[in-house]
Structures are given as structure tokens and as C-alpha cells.
Coordinates of C-alpha atoms in Angstrom, one line a residue:
Chain A
M286 CA 42.7 155.0 83.6
H287 CA 44.4 157.9 82.0
P288 CA 43.5 161.0 84.1
L289 CA 42.9 163.0 80.9
K290 CA 40.6 160.6 79.3
P291 CA 37.2 162.3 78.9
A292 CA 33.8 160.8 79.5
K293 CA 30.9 161.1 77.1
A294 CA 28.0 163.3 78.0
V295 CA 24.7 163.9 76.3
L296 CA 23.0 167.3 76.2
K297 CA 19.6 166.7 77.8
N298 CA 18.5 170.3 77.9
I299 CA 19.8 173.7 76.6
R300 CA 18.4 176.9 78.1
Q301 CA 19.2 180.3 76.6
E302 CA 20.1 182.5 79.5
T303 CA 21.1 185.7 77.7
A304 CA 22.0 186.5 74.1
D305 CA 25.4 184.7 74.4
V306 CA 25.0 182.5 77.5
K307 CA 23.3 179.1 77.7
T308 CA 22.9 176.5 80.4
Y309 CA 23.6 173.0 79.3
T310 CA 22.1 170.2 81.4
V311 CA 24.1 167.1 80.6
Q312 CA 23.9 163.4 81.4
V313 CA 27.3 161.7 81.8
D314 CA 28.3 158.1 81.4
G315 CA 29.4 155.9 84.3
A316 CA 33.1 156.8 84.0
F317 CA 32.4 160.2 85.5
S318 CA 32.9 160.7 89.2
R319 CA 29.8 161.3 91.3
E320 CA 31.6 163.3 93.9
L321 CA 31.2 167.0 93.0
S322 CA 31.2 170.1 95.1
P323 CA 30.1 173.7 94.5
G324 CA 32.9 175.7 92.9
Q325 CA 34.7 172.8 91.1
F326 CA 34.9 172.6 87.4
N327 CA 35.0 170.2 84.4
M328 CA 37.2 170.3 81.3
V329 CA 34.5 170.4 78.7
G330 CA 35.1 170.0 75.0
Y331 CA 34.8 168.1 71.8
P332 CA 37.4 166.2 69.7
G333 CA 39.0 168.5 67.2
V334 CA 38.0 171.6 69.0
G335 CA 39.8 171.2 72.3
E336 CA 38.7 171.6 76.0
A337 CA 38.0 174.5 78.3
P338 CA 37.5 174.7 82.0
I339 CA 33.9 175.3 82.9
S340 CA 32.5 175.5 86.5
F341 CA 29.4 173.6 87.5
S342 CA 26.3 175.7 87.6
S343 CA 24.4 172.8 89.0
L344 CA 25.5 169.5 90.6
W345 CA 23.5 166.3 90.4
E346 CA 19.9 167.1 89.7
D347 CA 17.8 164.4 88.1
G348 CA 21.0 162.5 87.3
C349 CA 22.4 165.5 85.3
I350 CA 24.9 168.2 85.9
G351 CA 24.8 171.7 84.6
H352 CA 27.3 174.0 82.9
T353 CA 26.5 177.6 82.1
V354 CA 28.7 178.8 79.2
R355 CA 29.2 182.1 77.4
S356 CA 30.2 181.7 73.8
V357 CA 33.5 183.5 73.5
G358 CA 36.2 181.2 72.3
A359 CA 36.8 178.3 70.0
V360 CA 35.5 175.6 72.4
T361 CA 32.6 177.6 73.8
A362 CA 31.5 178.8 70.3
F363 CA 31.4 175.1 69.2
I364 CA 29.4 174.1 72.2
D365 CA 27.0 177.0 71.5
K366 CA 26.1 175.3 68.2
L367 CA 25.2 172.0 69.7
A368 CA 21.6 170.9 70.0
E369 CA 19.7 168.8 72.6
G370 CA 20.7 165.1 72.1
D371 CA 24.2 166.0 70.9
E372 CA 27.2 164.5 72.5
L373 CA 30.2 166.3 74.1
L374 CA 33.1 165.2 76.2
L375 CA 34.0 166.2 79.7
R376 CA 36.3 165.2 82.5
G377 CA 36.6 166.2 86.1
P378 CA 35.6 167.3 88.6
Y379 CA 38.7 169.3 89.3
G380 CA 39.9 171.7 91.8
K381 CA 39.0 173.0 95.2
G382 CA 35.5 174.4 95.5
W383 CA 33.8 176.8 97.9
P384 CA 34.5 176.0 101.6
M385 CA 31.0 175.0 102.5
D386 CA 32.1 173.6 105.8
I387 CA 33.6 176.9 106.9
A388 CA 30.5 178.8 105.8
K389 CA 28.1 176.5 107.8
G390 CA 26.8 178.1 110.9
R391 CA 27.9 181.5 109.9
D392 CA 26.4 184.4 107.9
L393 CA 27.2 184.0 104.2
L394 CA 27.7 186.8 101.8
L395 CA 27.7 185.9 98.1
V396 CA 29.0 188.4 95.6
A397 CA 28.7 187.6 91.9
G398 CA 29.7 189.6 88.9
G399 CA 28.3 188.6 85.5
L400 CA 28.9 185.0 84.7
G401 CA 30.3 184.6 88.2
L402 CA 26.8 183.8 89.3
A403 CA 27.1 180.4 87.6
P404 CA 29.7 178.9 90.0
L405 CA 27.8 180.3 93.0
R406 CA 24.5 178.7 91.9
P407 CA 25.3 175.3 93.4
V408 CA 26.1 177.2 96.7
I409 CA 22.7 178.9 96.5
R410 CA 21.0 175.6 95.9
E411 CA 22.8 174.0 98.9
V412 CA 21.8 177.0 101.0
L413 CA 18.1 176.7 99.9
Q414 CA 18.1 173.0 100.7
S415 CA 19.7 173.2 104.1
R416 CA 18.7 176.7 105.0
D417 CA 19.0 176.2 108.8
S418 CA 22.7 175.4 108.5
F419 CA 23.5 179.0 107.7
G420 CA 22.9 182.3 109.3
T421 CA 21.9 185.4 107.3
V422 CA 22.6 184.7 103.6
S423 CA 22.8 187.6 101.1
L424 CA 23.5 187.5 97.4
L425 CA 24.8 190.6 95.7
C426 CA 24.6 190.2 92.0
G427 CA 25.8 192.5 89.3
A428 CA 25.6 192.5 85.5
R429 CA 26.4 194.8 82.6
N430 CA 22.7 195.4 82.0
E431 CA 19.3 193.8 82.6
K432 CA 19.7 191.6 79.5
N433 CA 22.8 190.0 81.0
L434 CA 21.3 188.8 84.2
L435 CA 21.4 185.0 84.6
F436 CA 18.9 182.6 86.1
T437 CA 16.2 185.4 86.4
D438 CA 13.3 182.9 86.7
E439 CA 14.9 181.5 89.9
Y440 CA 15.2 184.8 91.8
E441 CA 11.7 184.6 93.2
A442 CA 12.4 181.2 94.8
W443 CA 15.8 182.4 96.1
R444 CA 14.3 185.5 97.6
K445 CA 12.1 183.4 99.9
K446 CA 15.1 182.2 101.7
I447 CA 18.0 184.6 101.1
S448 CA 18.3 188.4 100.5
L449 CA 19.0 189.2 96.9
F450 CA 20.4 192.6 95.7
L451 CA 20.8 193.3 92.1
T452 CA 22.7 196.0 90.2
V453 CA 23.5 196.7 86.6
D454 CA 26.2 199.0 85.2
E455 CA 23.5 200.6 83.1
A456 CA 19.8 200.0 82.5
V457 CA 19.2 199.7 78.8
T458 CA 15.9 198.1 78.1
G459 CA 13.7 201.1 79.1
E460 CA 11.6 198.8 81.3
P461 CA 11.1 199.8 84.9
W462 CA 14.2 198.6 86.8
G463 CA 13.4 198.5 90.5
H464 CA 17.0 197.8 91.5
S465 CA 20.4 199.5 91.7
V466 CA 22.3 201.0 88.8
G467 CA 26.1 201.2 89.3
L468 CA 29.1 199.0 90.2
I469 CA 28.6 196.1 92.5
T470 CA 30.8 197.7 95.2
G471 CA 27.9 200.2 95.5
L472 CA 25.8 197.3 97.0
L473 CA 28.3 196.6 99.8
D474 CA 26.6 199.1 102.1
R475 CA 23.2 197.4 101.6
V476 CA 24.4 194.5 103.6
K477 CA 25.9 194.9 107.0
P478 CA 28.3 192.0 107.4
D479 CA 28.7 190.9 111.0
T480 CA 32.4 191.2 110.6
A481 CA 33.4 188.3 112.9
G482 CA 30.7 185.9 111.9
T483 CA 30.5 186.4 108.1
C484 CA 32.1 184.5 105.4
A485 CA 32.1 185.9 101.8
F486 CA 32.3 184.1 98.5
V487 CA 33.2 186.4 95.7
V488 CA 33.4 185.6 92.0
G489 CA 33.5 187.6 88.8
P490 CA 36.1 189.4 86.7
E491 CA 39.3 189.7 88.7
I492 CA 39.2 193.5 88.7
M493 CA 35.7 193.4 90.2
M494 CA 36.9 190.9 92.9
R495 CA 39.8 193.2 93.7
F496 CA 37.5 196.1 94.6
V497 CA 34.8 194.0 96.2
C498 CA 37.4 192.3 98.5
R499 CA 38.9 195.7 99.4
G500 CA 35.5 197.1 100.0
L501 CA 34.7 194.2 102.4
M502 CA 37.9 194.7 104.3
L503 CA 37.2 198.5 104.6
R504 CA 34.0 197.4 106.2
G505 CA 35.9 195.3 108.7
M506 CA 36.0 191.8 107.2
Q507 CA 39.2 189.8 107.6
P508 CA 41.0 188.5 104.4
A509 CA 40.9 185.0 105.9
D510 CA 37.1 185.1 105.7
I511 CA 36.9 186.0 102.1
F512 CA 37.1 183.5 99.3
V513 CA 37.5 184.2 95.6
S514 CA 37.4 182.0 92.5
L515 CA 40.0 182.6 89.9
E516 CA 40.0 182.1 86.2
R517 CA 43.1 181.0 84.2
R518 CA 43.9 179.3 81.0
M519 CA 44.0 175.6 81.5
K520 CA 44.8 172.7 79.3
C521 CA 45.0 169.7 81.7
G522 CA 43.1 170.4 84.9
V523 CA 45.6 168.2 86.8
A524 CA 48.5 170.6 87.7
Q525 CA 50.7 169.3 84.9
C526 CA 50.3 171.6 81.8
G527 CA 51.4 174.6 83.7
H528 CA 49.2 177.1 81.9
C529 CA 47.2 178.1 85.0
Q530 CA 50.2 178.7 87.2
H531 CA 49.8 181.8 89.3
A532 CA 52.9 182.7 91.3
G533 CA 53.5 179.0 92.1
F534 CA 49.9 178.0 92.6
F535 CA 48.2 175.7 90.2
V536 CA 44.8 177.4 89.9
C537 CA 43.3 174.1 88.7
R538 CA 44.5 172.1 91.7
D539 CA 45.1 174.6 94.5
G540 CA 42.0 176.6 93.4
P541 CA 40.0 177.8 91.6
V542 CA 38.6 178.9 94.9
F543 CA 41.2 180.4 97.1
P544 CA 41.2 182.2 100.4
Y545 CA 41.7 185.8 99.5
A546 CA 44.6 186.1 101.9
Q547 CA 46.5 183.5 99.8
V548 CA 46.2 185.3 96.5
T549 CA 46.2 188.9 97.3
G550 CA 49.2 190.9 96.0
L551 CA 50.6 188.2 93.9
M552 CA 52.4 189.2 90.7
D553 CA 50.4 189.0 87.5
G554 CA 47.2 189.1 89.4
M555 CA 44.8 191.9 90.2
L556 CA 43.7 190.9 93.7
Chain B
M176 CA 59.3 161.8 97.3
Y177 CA 61.3 161.8 94.2
G178 CA 61.3 158.6 92.1
N179 CA 58.0 157.7 93.9
G180 CA 59.1 154.1 93.8
M181 CA 59.8 154.2 90.1
T182 CA 63.2 152.6 90.4
G183 CA 62.1 149.6 92.5
A184 CA 63.7 148.3 95.7
P185 CA 67.0 149.8 96.9
A186 CA 70.0 147.6 96.5
S187 CA 69.8 144.8 99.0
R188 CA 73.4 145.1 100.1
I189 CA 76.2 147.7 99.7
S190 CA 77.4 147.5 96.2
D191 CA 80.3 149.9 95.6
F192 CA 82.9 148.8 93.2
L193 CA 86.1 150.1 91.6
V194 CA 85.7 149.1 87.9
P195 CA 88.2 149.6 85.2
K196 CA 86.6 151.7 82.5
A197 CA 87.1 149.1 79.8
S198 CA 85.4 146.6 81.9
F199 CA 82.5 149.0 82.7
F200 CA 82.0 149.8 79.0
R201 CA 82.0 146.1 78.1
W202 CA 79.3 145.6 80.7
L203 CA 77.3 148.5 79.3
D204 CA 77.7 147.2 75.8
S205 CA 76.3 143.8 76.9
L206 CA 73.1 145.5 78.0
R207 CA 72.3 146.7 74.6
E208 CA 70.8 143.3 73.9
S209 CA 67.9 144.0 76.2
F210 CA 68.0 147.7 76.6
S211 CA 68.0 150.8 74.5
V212 CA 71.2 152.4 75.8
V213 CA 71.3 156.1 75.5
G214 CA 74.4 158.2 76.3
P215 CA 76.4 161.3 75.5
V216 CA 77.9 161.2 72.0
A217 CA 80.1 163.8 70.4
E218 CA 78.4 165.1 67.3
E219 CA 80.4 167.8 65.4
D220 CA 81.0 170.6 67.9
R221 CA 78.6 169.4 70.6
T222 CA 77.5 166.5 72.7
V223 CA 74.0 165.0 72.4
F224 CA 72.3 162.2 74.2
R225 CA 71.2 159.5 71.7
E226 CA 70.9 155.7 71.5
I227 CA 74.3 154.2 71.0
A228 CA 75.3 151.3 68.8
S229 CA 78.5 150.7 70.8
A230 CA 79.9 152.0 74.0
D231 CA 82.9 153.2 71.9
E232 CA 80.6 156.1 70.8
L233 CA 80.3 157.5 74.3
H234 CA 81.9 160.8 75.2
M235 CA 81.6 160.6 79.0
E236 CA 83.8 163.7 79.6
Y237 CA 81.2 165.9 78.1
A238 CA 80.5 169.4 79.5
S239 CA 76.8 170.2 79.0
T240 CA 74.3 169.2 76.4
M241 CA 71.7 171.5 74.9
L242 CA 68.8 169.3 76.0
S243 CA 68.8 167.2 79.2
P244 CA 68.4 163.5 78.6
G245 CA 65.9 163.1 81.4
K246 CA 63.4 165.6 79.9
V247 CA 63.8 164.3 76.4
Y248 CA 63.5 160.6 77.1
L249 CA 61.0 160.7 80.0
Y250 CA 58.8 163.6 79.0
S251 CA 58.8 163.6 75.2
P252 CA 58.7 166.9 73.3
R253 CA 55.5 165.7 71.6
E254 CA 53.4 162.7 72.3
D255 CA 50.0 161.3 71.6
L256 CA 47.5 161.2 74.4
F257 CA 44.4 159.8 72.6
R258 CA 43.2 158.8 69.2
I259 CA 39.5 159.7 68.9
S260 CA 37.3 158.3 66.1
F261 CA 34.0 159.7 65.0
G262 CA 31.7 157.0 63.8
K263 CA 28.4 155.6 64.9
D264 CA 29.9 155.9 68.3
L265 CA 32.7 158.2 69.4
T266 CA 35.6 156.1 70.5
I267 CA 38.6 157.2 72.6
E268 CA 41.7 155.0 72.4
E269 CA 44.9 155.4 74.3
P270 CA 48.0 154.7 72.3
P271 CA 49.8 151.5 73.4
R272 CA 52.4 152.1 76.1
S273 CA 56.0 151.9 74.9
P274 CA 57.5 148.6 76.0
V275 CA 61.1 150.0 75.5
Q276 CA 63.4 149.3 78.4
R277 CA 66.0 152.1 78.4
I278 CA 69.2 153.0 80.1
I279 CA 70.4 156.6 80.3
A280 CA 74.1 156.4 80.9
G281 CA 76.2 159.4 82.0
I282 CA 73.4 161.7 83.1
H283 CA 74.9 164.5 85.2
A284 CA 73.9 165.3 88.8
C285 CA 72.0 168.4 87.8
D286 CA 70.0 166.5 85.2
T287 CA 69.3 163.7 87.6
H288 CA 67.9 166.3 90.0
A289 CA 65.8 167.7 87.1
V290 CA 64.3 164.2 86.8
F291 CA 63.3 164.3 90.4
Y292 CA 61.7 167.7 89.7
L293 CA 59.7 166.3 86.8
D294 CA 58.6 163.4 89.1
R295 CA 57.0 166.0 91.3
T296 CA 54.9 167.2 88.4
F297 CA 54.0 164.0 86.7
L298 CA 53.9 161.6 89.7
G299 CA 52.1 163.8 92.1
A300 CA 48.4 163.6 93.1
F301 CA 47.7 162.9 89.4
R302 CA 50.0 160.4 87.9
D303 CA 50.8 160.7 84.2
P304 CA 50.7 157.1 82.9
L305 CA 53.0 157.9 80.0
Y306 CA 55.7 159.4 82.1
E307 CA 55.2 156.8 84.8
N308 CA 55.6 154.0 82.3
R309 CA 58.9 155.4 80.9
R310 CA 60.2 156.4 84.3
S311 CA 59.9 152.9 85.6
N312 CA 61.3 151.4 82.4
T313 CA 64.3 153.6 82.5
M314 CA 67.5 153.0 84.4
L315 CA 69.5 156.1 85.3
I316 CA 73.2 155.7 85.4
A317 CA 74.3 159.1 86.9
L318 CA 77.8 160.6 86.5
N319 CA 79.5 162.9 88.9
C320 CA 80.9 166.0 87.1
S321 CA 84.7 166.5 87.1
A322 CA 84.5 170.1 86.1
A323 CA 82.0 172.9 85.8
S324 CA 81.1 174.6 82.5
R325 CA 81.1 178.3 82.2
N326 CA 77.4 178.7 83.2
C327 CA 77.0 175.9 85.7
F328 CA 75.8 177.0 89.2
C329 CA 74.6 173.6 90.4
S330 CA 76.9 173.8 93.4
S331 CA 74.9 176.8 94.6
M332 CA 71.6 174.8 94.2
G333 CA 72.7 171.6 96.0
A334 CA 72.3 169.7 92.7
G335 CA 75.9 169.1 91.8
P336 CA 78.6 168.7 90.7
F337 CA 78.4 165.4 92.7
L338 CA 75.1 163.7 93.2
K339 CA 74.2 163.5 96.9
A340 CA 70.8 161.8 96.6
E341 CA 70.8 158.1 97.3
K342 CA 67.5 157.1 95.6
G343 CA 65.5 157.8 92.6
Y344 CA 68.2 156.5 90.2
D345 CA 70.1 153.3 89.7
M346 CA 73.8 153.8 89.6
L347 CA 76.3 156.6 90.3
L348 CA 79.7 156.8 88.5
T349 CA 82.7 158.8 89.6
D350 CA 85.5 159.1 87.2
L351 CA 88.8 158.1 88.8
E352 CA 91.0 158.3 85.7
D353 CA 91.3 154.7 84.5
A354 CA 88.5 153.4 86.5
Y355 CA 85.0 154.3 87.7
L356 CA 83.8 154.2 91.2
V357 CA 80.4 152.5 90.7
E358 CA 77.8 153.0 93.4
I359 CA 74.8 150.8 92.8
R360 CA 71.6 152.2 94.3
T361 CA 68.8 149.8 93.2
E362 CA 68.3 146.1 93.4
R363 CA 67.3 145.9 89.8
C364 CA 70.7 147.4 88.8
R365 CA 72.6 145.2 91.3
V366 CA 71.3 142.0 89.8
L367 CA 72.2 143.2 86.4
F368 CA 75.7 144.3 87.2
N369 CA 78.3 141.7 86.3
A370 CA 81.3 143.6 85.0
D371 CA 84.5 141.8 85.2
A372 CA 87.7 142.8 87.0
T373 CA 85.8 144.7 89.7
Q374 CA 87.0 145.1 93.2
S375 CA 85.1 146.3 96.2
A376 CA 85.5 150.0 96.7
D377 CA 87.4 150.6 99.9
A378 CA 88.0 153.7 102.0
E379 CA 90.8 154.8 99.8
V380 CA 88.6 154.8 96.8
F381 CA 86.1 157.0 98.6
R382 CA 88.9 159.3 99.7
R383 CA 89.8 159.7 96.0
K384 CA 86.1 160.5 95.3
E385 CA 86.1 163.3 97.9
E386 CA 89.3 164.7 96.4
K387 CA 87.7 164.7 93.0
E388 CA 84.7 166.5 94.3
R389 CA 86.8 169.1 96.0
S390 CA 88.7 169.6 92.7
A391 CA 85.4 169.9 90.7
L392 CA 84.1 172.4 93.2
R393 CA 87.1 174.6 92.6
T394 CA 86.1 175.0 88.9
F395 CA 82.9 176.9 89.4
T396 CA 82.9 180.5 88.3
K397 CA 79.1 181.1 88.6
T398 CA 77.3 181.1 91.9
I399 CA 74.0 182.3 93.3
N400 CA 73.2 183.0 96.9
T401 CA 70.0 181.1 97.7
D402 CA 69.8 182.5 101.3
G403 CA 66.5 184.4 101.3
L404 CA 66.5 184.4 97.5
D405 CA 62.9 183.4 97.0
R406 CA 61.7 186.1 99.4
A407 CA 63.9 188.7 97.8
L408 CA 62.4 188.0 94.4
R409 CA 58.8 187.9 95.8
E410 CA 59.2 191.2 97.5
N411 CA 60.6 192.9 94.4
P412 CA 58.2 192.3 91.6
E413 CA 58.7 195.8 90.3
H414 CA 62.5 195.9 90.5
P415 CA 63.8 197.7 87.4
V416 CA 65.9 194.7 86.4
W417 CA 62.7 193.0 85.2
G418 CA 61.5 195.7 82.9
R419 CA 65.0 196.6 81.7
T420 CA 66.0 193.1 80.8
A421 CA 62.7 192.4 79.2
D422 CA 62.7 195.6 77.2
E423 CA 66.3 195.7 76.2
R424 CA 67.3 192.1 75.7
C425 CA 64.5 189.5 75.9
L426 CA 63.2 188.3 72.5
S427 CA 60.5 186.0 73.9
C428 CA 62.1 183.3 71.9
A429 CA 61.5 180.7 74.6
N430 CA 64.9 179.1 74.2
C431 CA 65.3 179.3 78.0
V432 CA 62.2 177.2 78.5
M433 CA 62.9 174.7 75.8
V434 CA 66.4 173.9 77.1
C435 CA 65.4 174.0 80.8
P436 CA 65.4 170.4 82.2
T437 CA 62.7 171.2 84.8
C438 CA 60.3 173.2 82.6
F439 CA 57.2 171.0 82.4
C440 CA 54.6 173.1 80.7
H441 CA 52.8 171.8 77.7
D442 CA 50.0 172.5 75.4
V443 CA 47.3 170.0 74.4
V444 CA 46.5 170.0 70.8
D445 CA 43.7 168.4 68.7
E446 CA 44.7 167.5 65.2
L447 CA 41.8 166.6 62.9
S448 CA 42.7 164.0 60.2
M449 CA 42.2 165.0 56.5
D450 CA 39.2 162.8 56.1
M451 CA 37.8 164.3 59.3
K452 CA 37.1 160.9 60.8
T453 CA 39.7 160.9 63.6
V454 CA 41.4 163.3 65.9
R455 CA 44.8 162.9 67.3
R456 CA 45.1 164.6 70.7
Y457 CA 48.7 165.2 71.6
R458 CA 50.7 167.2 74.0
E459 CA 53.8 169.2 73.2
W460 CA 56.2 171.3 75.2
D461 CA 54.9 174.8 75.6
A462 CA 56.5 178.0 77.0
C463 CA 55.4 180.7 79.4
Q464 CA 57.4 183.0 77.2
D465 CA 54.7 182.6 74.4
A466 CA 52.6 185.7 74.4
R467 CA 49.3 183.7 74.5
F468 CA 50.3 181.3 77.2
A469 CA 48.3 182.9 79.9
E470 CA 45.6 184.4 77.8
V471 CA 42.0 184.0 78.7
H472 CA 38.8 185.4 77.3
G473 CA 38.9 189.1 77.8
G474 CA 42.5 189.4 79.0
N475 CA 46.0 188.1 79.3
F476 CA 47.5 187.7 82.7
R477 CA 51.0 188.0 81.2
A478 CA 50.5 190.2 78.2
R479 CA 53.7 192.1 79.0
R480 CA 57.1 190.6 78.1
T481 CA 58.3 191.8 81.5
A482 CA 55.7 189.6 83.2
R483 CA 56.6 186.6 81.1
L484 CA 60.3 186.9 81.8
R485 CA 59.6 187.4 85.5
Q486 CA 57.4 184.3 85.4
F487 CA 60.3 182.1 84.1
V488 CA 62.9 183.5 86.4
T489 CA 60.7 183.4 89.6
H490 CA 59.6 179.9 88.7
K491 CA 63.2 179.0 88.9
L492 CA 64.4 181.2 91.8
D493 CA 61.2 181.8 93.8
Q494 CA 57.8 180.0 93.9
T495 CA 59.4 177.5 96.2
H496 CA 56.1 176.7 97.8
Q497 CA 55.1 174.9 94.7
Y498 CA 57.1 171.8 95.3
G499 CA 59.2 172.8 98.3
V500 CA 62.3 173.1 96.2
F501 CA 63.8 175.6 93.9
G502 CA 62.8 175.2 90.3
T503 CA 66.4 175.4 89.0
V504 CA 69.1 172.7 89.3
G505 CA 71.7 175.2 88.2
C506 CA 72.5 173.6 84.9
G507 CA 72.9 177.1 83.3
R508 CA 71.4 176.1 79.9
C509 CA 69.0 179.1 79.9
I510 CA 72.1 181.3 80.1
T511 CA 74.1 179.4 77.5
W512 CA 71.3 179.3 74.9
C513 CA 69.8 182.8 75.4
P514 CA 70.6 184.6 72.2
T515 CA 71.1 187.8 74.1
G516 CA 72.9 186.3 77.1
I517 CA 70.3 187.0 79.8
D518 CA 71.6 185.5 83.0
L519 CA 69.1 184.8 85.7
T520 CA 71.9 184.7 88.3
E521 CA 72.8 188.2 87.4
M522 CA 69.2 189.3 87.7
A523 CA 68.9 187.7 91.1
K524 CA 72.1 189.5 92.2
A525 CA 70.8 192.8 91.1
I526 CA 67.7 192.3 93.2
Q527 CA 69.6 190.9 96.2
T528 CA 72.0 193.8 96.3
R529 CA 69.2 196.2 95.7
K530 CA 71.0 197.7 92.8
A531 CA 68.8 199.4 90.2

């Protein structure tokens, strides 16, 4: 079969996360691979509109997969207008996800900025399901303000098994905010990574990852123990269209999750 | 690696012949019955590769073409991927695969290497069925170059002027004045070859081939030192040559990319029909020199022209970890067709000699 041929998917559920972010739970037809791992992505789209790379915010749950999408471009603005029961097309999964095998048996530090929480959600789900396979697990989560926090109704369940630290750039609602205000790097001192035994997964805007990774190294972590997920323009997902090339890497195939050591200091990047 | 089996089994026995040119072209002409034969044809002031109606049209002593035949005929500038129809059910159809059996005759060593490069992109972990179909339906008759053009630096890249690879193509020609040395590489070509008046190529013929190669090598005026080249570029992303060339000369016209035989980037475009009932999804060549090529929501990783020029040049002269080879075959087209004459070999030299 043509590697770019999309599979049909039906929107089973749409949940409004924030003003411009929704989580779409979709059922896909048999042509779609069942082998998914946290951190991978699909090319999601609709004929006439095009396709965009979107990471999984949930893997198989009740026969469905989840994508959490912010409406910002042509493709995502189209998806934003769809209703439950509507069809869309997707193909995948593509790319290398989070190295769960490396994280197992160690402490795991998850750092998410904004929509970056979406590709970490399958990691959190896996940790919750096999909690004994990991050491201390902490999640540092930042957002522009309280209104931009994702998956807020799940935090309580997460907190029972992992440590969750929240921060917002500014608090805007006037409601009591019992968490930090400021950049996410300000949370790094709240966790004390056991520098030899900790593995960190970091995802968010590239400029945020730059400073988080540097902050982690200042606190003794090794570049080889830090993993980041990159975002680039993609048209194919299969290392052929060339749009996602980053100093010789195909982000779609060699990433989107990379060991920090592999992508730090590359031209045209911020890490 | 290259070819990935696209050319079938290697020739089952040594098949090297000395063939009078007239005889060779008669044989080539006879193939037009079952093949679309493409070759270099002189058109006004330049040579282009196109289908021939007779071998008499061929201009085998051509210097360099604007577009490489491998890229044009194996990886089309624009081609349909799917036709999608909205209806009661959404249907996605693949266009029928082209049944055309083609011969590309007279493809230079550099352009043959460029095909091997495209193989790495389109026949890697994900195989592109359109490219694969054409690659396996195309016989490549390569031609060793007798002389370099002004901008050729293939000899520095190990991609010419004589083709050293022994697989991934079907036949290799060396011009020996009134005859060709014909070296047949694949079984499918061997069974097809029935030119008359051939004789087995003996040691003397190969001695003449070596002499030809030495004479061709003497014609090069452009060179590049590949020793540590990738590292030198990687370690100097802020060298002034990048910004200066981009600011003073680069027009972001993307000519360099369009004429490059190894540039594989493309866009995928959805075109809605006027009645809004079908969508044609096609791909077409795209260029990293386009300002929006690396744009994402909220940013553009190569918004600066300097970054875009550096991307093209480093993709050719650095970034060797991508496929384990340099991205250039030294054909020099990007130099020839740059409206302001930007020369990547000169940029590399500036960095290698640490001149500002």
C-alpha cells in the first residue's frame, strides 16, 4: 500500500480543553496500525485542506486514539469546525517516541510547556498503569495562564501516583491560584533530580526546552539523560518531503523525540 | 545500498565490448519499439534530455544539461498521489502506475550518482511506490565524460568524470572516438544487447579507457577539498561568508535547488475541483530557499535568508550523517544557474581557509 495513503477515522468525542484547544477521540478503520507508542504522531487532515503532524494525546483506549489540537493553521482550524460523527483522515504512526525502556526503573522527570502536555499524556497514562516500573515521577507543567491548562480534570488522579507542579506565566482569572506564578524553569528547584538515576522528558516551545535543559544540566543532569520532542513543518512524515530536516536529521523519522545531546547546538535550532 | 535491487540481477558473465558507434546507435534505435528512449538532444543553444524519435538526434558529446535526466524522469517535478472523491463515502484512489519502459541513454557519471542519492530518499525505510515503479522500469545507460565543464567538480566528490560504481545502473559507455567501450552491468541489459560488429573488449581497450580518464581529469578547473569539509562547515555556522553571501548576492530564487540533481524536497498540495466533488493530492518539487519552507505555527526555523542559504550549502557539503555520503555529486549546476554566480565551492574554501 502507498505509505502516504490515509485511513478514515470517525470523531467519537470532542472535548473542549481551553478556548482554542480540543481533544478529539477518534476511531480508525482497520488500515491503521495498532502499534503506537507515546511521543509518536499522526499526519491528520482532510482532503482539500491538507495534513498536519499531530502527536498522540492518548493511545488505544476503548478502541480509540486521541489527538489534542490547538486551532492555529489551515488544517487545525478546519478540524476545529468538525463535530462528533464527522470523518477525518489520518495516517501513521510516525517517528520515534519517548524512550520508555530507558525510563523504566529510574526516576522520571516530565516537563511540559503549554500544549507540550499532550504528547506527554500517554507517558503519564503508562506510568499510572505500571507505577511500580518507575521510581519517583514528577511532572512540571507550565501554561500561559490558568485558562490554558490542559486536562485539568485528570490532575487529581495523576496526583495520587506522581508529583505534579504547576506554574503559569501570569494568573488572570482572579480565582485563588494555589500554585506557582512564573516561568517553568522556576519549578526546577522544586524537584531534586537524583542526577545519576533520573531521566527527563521535556516538551514545549523550543525556547522553553532550551532553558529547561540548561537548567537541568546546571543541576547536574547529563545531556544523555534528557529527551526533547521537536516540532517542525512536515508534509510526508516518512523522511522524503524534506521539510522537517534539521541539520541532517529528519525530525519525522529520527525524532520527534531526540536525546538532547543529539540536537543541542545545531544550526537553525534553539536547543 | 543504491539501486536497492531496482536494476535486477547483475550480468551473468563479463560483457565488455568494443562497439562501433554506428552499430551502437542502430541497436539503440531498435529499442525504441519497446522502450521510450530518452537521451541528450541539442536544442538551440543547449542540450536537454527528451524522448528521441531517432538515434540521429542524440548529441552524446554534450557538456552539462540544466536539469538532470535522473531527477526529471524518475522523480517527476509534479505528480499525482491520490484522487479523493467526496460522495456518500469518501474514496481514495491511487492513480494507475505508469507502464512505460524507459531507457535513459547518455547519463553522465555525476547524474548517475545523483540517482543513487535519490534512491536513498525514496527507497529507504519507506519506499515510494511511484519512484520505485519508474526506477525498476528504467534502464540507465551511463556515459563517462570526456571533458569537464567550467563548473564541474565531480572529480573532487568521487562522482566522476568516470563512473566507478558497478551496480545500480545497466550499461556504461566510454567514448573511444569511432567506437564505444560498452560495459554491461545487468542481466536485463545483457540479454537485450545484440549490436552487430561488436568485439570483446581486450586489455588494450581498457588501457585506452584509462588514458581517456586521465585526459578527462586534466580538464578540471574547479575542485573542492572534502577532507574534513563537513566538520569545518558544521563548526562554523556563524562564519561571515554565510551572512555576506546571503545579504549581498542571494536572491532566494531557488534556482540552485531546482537544478540540483540530488535535491529531493517536495510539497504536498491538495487541489479541490471546481465542482468541489474531488480532490487531487499531488506532490511537486519544493525548495528550502522558499521563505515559508520551514515555517511552523508561531515561528520559522529559517526565517533568515542566511539560514536558508546555509541549509542548502550544508546539505550538500556537510550533513553527511544523513545518508553517509555528501549531498553533492559535483555537477556544478547550482553555480551555473545562480543568477548572481554564488559558488558553494568558494564558500567552502573561505571557511576552510578561515578567511573572513
